[in-house]
PDB file of C-alpha atoms in Angstrom:
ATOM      1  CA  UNK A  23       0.000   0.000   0.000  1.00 90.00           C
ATOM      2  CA  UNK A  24       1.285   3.275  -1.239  1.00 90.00           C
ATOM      3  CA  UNK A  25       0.532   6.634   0.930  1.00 92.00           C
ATOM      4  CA  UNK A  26      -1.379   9.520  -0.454  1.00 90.00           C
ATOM      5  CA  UNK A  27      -0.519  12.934   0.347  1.00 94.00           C
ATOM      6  CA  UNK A  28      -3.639  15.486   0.313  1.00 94.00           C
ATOM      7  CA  UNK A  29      -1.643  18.360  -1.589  1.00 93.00           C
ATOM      8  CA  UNK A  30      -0.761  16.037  -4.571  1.00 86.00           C
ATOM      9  CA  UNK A  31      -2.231  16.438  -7.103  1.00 87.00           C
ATOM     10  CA  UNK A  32      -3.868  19.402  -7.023  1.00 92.00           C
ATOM     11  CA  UNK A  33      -4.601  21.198 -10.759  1.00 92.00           C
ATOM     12  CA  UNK A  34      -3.184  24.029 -12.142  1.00 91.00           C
ATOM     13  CA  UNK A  35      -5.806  25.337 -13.541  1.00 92.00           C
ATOM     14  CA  UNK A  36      -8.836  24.954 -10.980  1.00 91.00           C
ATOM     15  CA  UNK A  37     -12.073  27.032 -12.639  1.00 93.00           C
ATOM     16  CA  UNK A  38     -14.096  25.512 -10.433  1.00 93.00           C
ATOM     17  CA  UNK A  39     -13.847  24.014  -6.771  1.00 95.00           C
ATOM     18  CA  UNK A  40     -12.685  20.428  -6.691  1.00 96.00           C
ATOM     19  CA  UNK A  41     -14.286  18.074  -3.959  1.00 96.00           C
ATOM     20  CA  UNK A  42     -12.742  14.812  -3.978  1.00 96.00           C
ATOM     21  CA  UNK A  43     -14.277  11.869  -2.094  1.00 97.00           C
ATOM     22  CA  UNK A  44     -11.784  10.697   0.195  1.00 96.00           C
ATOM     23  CA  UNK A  45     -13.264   7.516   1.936  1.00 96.00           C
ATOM     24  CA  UNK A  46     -16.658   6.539   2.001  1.00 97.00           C
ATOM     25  CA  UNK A  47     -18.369   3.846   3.892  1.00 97.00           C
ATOM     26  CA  UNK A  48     -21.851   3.429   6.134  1.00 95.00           C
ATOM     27  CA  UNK A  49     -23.208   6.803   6.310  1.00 95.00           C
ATOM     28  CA  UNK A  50     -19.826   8.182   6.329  1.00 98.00           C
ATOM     29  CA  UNK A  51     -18.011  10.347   3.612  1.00 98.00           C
ATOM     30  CA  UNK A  52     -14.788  12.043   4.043  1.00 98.00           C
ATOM     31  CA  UNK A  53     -13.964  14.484   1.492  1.00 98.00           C
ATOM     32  CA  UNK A  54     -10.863  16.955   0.051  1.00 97.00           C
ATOM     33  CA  UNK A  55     -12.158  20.356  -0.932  1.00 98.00           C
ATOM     34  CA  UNK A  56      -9.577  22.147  -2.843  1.00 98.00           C
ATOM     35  CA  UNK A  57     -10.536  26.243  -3.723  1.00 97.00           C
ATOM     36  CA  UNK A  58      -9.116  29.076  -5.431  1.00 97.00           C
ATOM     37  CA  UNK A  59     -10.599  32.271  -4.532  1.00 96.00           C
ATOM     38  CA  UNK A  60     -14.174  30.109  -5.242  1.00 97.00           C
ATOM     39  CA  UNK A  61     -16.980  31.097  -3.237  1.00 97.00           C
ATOM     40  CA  UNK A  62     -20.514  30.505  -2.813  1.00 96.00           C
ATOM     41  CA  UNK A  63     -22.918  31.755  -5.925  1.00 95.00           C
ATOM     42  CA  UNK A  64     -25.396  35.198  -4.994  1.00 93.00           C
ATOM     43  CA  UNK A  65     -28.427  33.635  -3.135  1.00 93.00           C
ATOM     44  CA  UNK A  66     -26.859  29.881  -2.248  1.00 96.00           C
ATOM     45  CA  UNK A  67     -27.361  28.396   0.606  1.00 97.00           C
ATOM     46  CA  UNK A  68     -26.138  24.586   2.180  1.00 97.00           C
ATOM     47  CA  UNK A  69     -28.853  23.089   3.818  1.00 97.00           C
ATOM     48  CA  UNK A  70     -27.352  19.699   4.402  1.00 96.00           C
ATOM     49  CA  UNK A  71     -29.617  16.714   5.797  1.00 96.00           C
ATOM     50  CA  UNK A  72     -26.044  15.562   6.942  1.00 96.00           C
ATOM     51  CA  UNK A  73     -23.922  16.718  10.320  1.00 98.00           C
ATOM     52  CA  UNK A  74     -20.606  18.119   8.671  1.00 98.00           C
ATOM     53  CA  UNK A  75     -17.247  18.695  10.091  1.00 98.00           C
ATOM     54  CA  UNK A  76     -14.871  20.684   8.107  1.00 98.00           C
ATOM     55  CA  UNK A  77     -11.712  22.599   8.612  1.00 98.00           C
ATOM     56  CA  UNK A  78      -9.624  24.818   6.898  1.00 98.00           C
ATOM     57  CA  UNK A  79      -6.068  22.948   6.304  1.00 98.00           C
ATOM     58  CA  UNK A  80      -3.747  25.194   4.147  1.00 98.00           C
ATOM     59  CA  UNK A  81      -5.411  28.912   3.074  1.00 98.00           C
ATOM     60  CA  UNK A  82      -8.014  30.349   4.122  1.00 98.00           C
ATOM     61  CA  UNK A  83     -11.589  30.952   4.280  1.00 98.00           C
ATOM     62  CA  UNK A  84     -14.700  32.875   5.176  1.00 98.00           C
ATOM     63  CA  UNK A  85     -18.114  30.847   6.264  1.00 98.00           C
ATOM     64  CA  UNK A  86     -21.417  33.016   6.386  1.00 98.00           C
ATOM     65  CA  UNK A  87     -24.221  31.296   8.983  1.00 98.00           C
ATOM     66  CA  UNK A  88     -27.643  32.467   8.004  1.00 97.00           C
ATOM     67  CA  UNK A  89     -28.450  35.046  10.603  1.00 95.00           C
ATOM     68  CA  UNK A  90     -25.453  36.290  11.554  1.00 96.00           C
ATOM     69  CA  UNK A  91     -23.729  39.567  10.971  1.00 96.00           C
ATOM     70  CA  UNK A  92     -20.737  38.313   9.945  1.00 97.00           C
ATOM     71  CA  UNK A  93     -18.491  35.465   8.112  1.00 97.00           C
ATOM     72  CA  UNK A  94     -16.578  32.895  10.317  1.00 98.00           C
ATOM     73  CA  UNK A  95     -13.201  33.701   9.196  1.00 98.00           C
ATOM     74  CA  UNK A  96     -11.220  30.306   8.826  1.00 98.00           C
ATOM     75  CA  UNK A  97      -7.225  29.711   9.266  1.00 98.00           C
ATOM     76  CA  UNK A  98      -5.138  26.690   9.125  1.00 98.00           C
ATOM     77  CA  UNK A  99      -6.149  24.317  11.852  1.00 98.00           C
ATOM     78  CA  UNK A 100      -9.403  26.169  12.182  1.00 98.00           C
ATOM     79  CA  UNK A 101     -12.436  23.737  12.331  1.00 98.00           C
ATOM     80  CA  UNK A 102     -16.567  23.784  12.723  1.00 98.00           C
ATOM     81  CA  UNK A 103     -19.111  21.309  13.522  1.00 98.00           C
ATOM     82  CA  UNK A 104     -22.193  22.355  11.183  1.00 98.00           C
ATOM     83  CA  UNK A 105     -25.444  20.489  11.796  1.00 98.00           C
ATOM     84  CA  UNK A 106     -27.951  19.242  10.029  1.00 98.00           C
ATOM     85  CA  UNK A 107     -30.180  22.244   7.955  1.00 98.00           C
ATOM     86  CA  UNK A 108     -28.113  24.600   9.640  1.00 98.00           C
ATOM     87  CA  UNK A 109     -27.826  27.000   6.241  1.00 98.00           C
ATOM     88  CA  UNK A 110     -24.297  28.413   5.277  1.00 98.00           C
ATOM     89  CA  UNK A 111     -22.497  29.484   2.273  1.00 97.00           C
ATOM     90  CA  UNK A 112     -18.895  30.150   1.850  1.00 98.00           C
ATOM     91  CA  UNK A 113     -18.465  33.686   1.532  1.00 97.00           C
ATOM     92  CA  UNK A 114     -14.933  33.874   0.296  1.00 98.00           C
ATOM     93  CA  UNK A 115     -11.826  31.849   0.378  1.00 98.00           C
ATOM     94  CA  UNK A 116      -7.804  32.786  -0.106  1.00 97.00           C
ATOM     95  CA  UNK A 117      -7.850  34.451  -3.790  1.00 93.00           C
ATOM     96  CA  UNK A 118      -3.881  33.840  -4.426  1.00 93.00           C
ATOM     97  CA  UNK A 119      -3.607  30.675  -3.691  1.00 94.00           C
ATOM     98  CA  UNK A 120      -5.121  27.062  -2.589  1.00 97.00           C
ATOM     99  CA  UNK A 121      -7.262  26.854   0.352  1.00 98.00           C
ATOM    100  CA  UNK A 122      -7.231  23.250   1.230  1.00 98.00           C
ATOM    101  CA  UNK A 123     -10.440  21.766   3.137  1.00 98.00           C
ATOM    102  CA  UNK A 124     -11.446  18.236   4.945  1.00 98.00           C
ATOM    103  CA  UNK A 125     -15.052  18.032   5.097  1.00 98.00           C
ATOM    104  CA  UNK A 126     -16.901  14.639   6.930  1.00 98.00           C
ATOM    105  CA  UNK A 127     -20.624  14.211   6.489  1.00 98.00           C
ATOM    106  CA  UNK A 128     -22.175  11.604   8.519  1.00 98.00           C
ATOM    107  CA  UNK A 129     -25.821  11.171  10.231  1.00 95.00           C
ATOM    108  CA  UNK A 130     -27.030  10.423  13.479  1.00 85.00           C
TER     109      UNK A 130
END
């Protein structure tokens, strides 16, 4: 068995965000979310029917919650615990260069 590192390969050209499914298995799905400046389009929202963990783990990101007055601004390391139909759109991430994500769905 040969390792896999999460930064390789990422594209040089990336016109739109990459999510790559990672493992899968049960109700379980670990994914790599790989953006470039990408953000969420005018008037989107995630309303997941899964819980989702994801954090930030190179770049850097900005998370809007519906209701709040502000984006969650995400660094390296930085993580959040979304649940279920709890609505959210990414509101900006790192526009010169690669901000690296690991997202896990599951359900209770």
């Amino acid at each position: 068995m040969l390792p896999v590192n999460l930064f390789d390969p990422i594209p040089e050209s990336l016109p739109d965000e990459l999510v790559e499914v990672l493992a899968r298995g049960g109700d379980l799905r670990i994914e790599r979310i790989v953006s470039r400046g990408h953000s969420s389009p005018a008037g989107f929202w995630y309303d997941q029917k899964t819980w989702e963990w994801v954090m930030v783990v190179r770049g850097a990101a900005g998370v809007f919650f519906e209701g709040d007055a502000e984006a969650v601004c995400l660094a390296p390391g930085d993580y959040l615990t979304i649940p279920p139909h709890c609505r959210h759109r990414v509101e900006w991430t790192d526009p010169e260069g690669d901000t690296v994500w690991i997202a896990v769905h599951w359900t209770e």
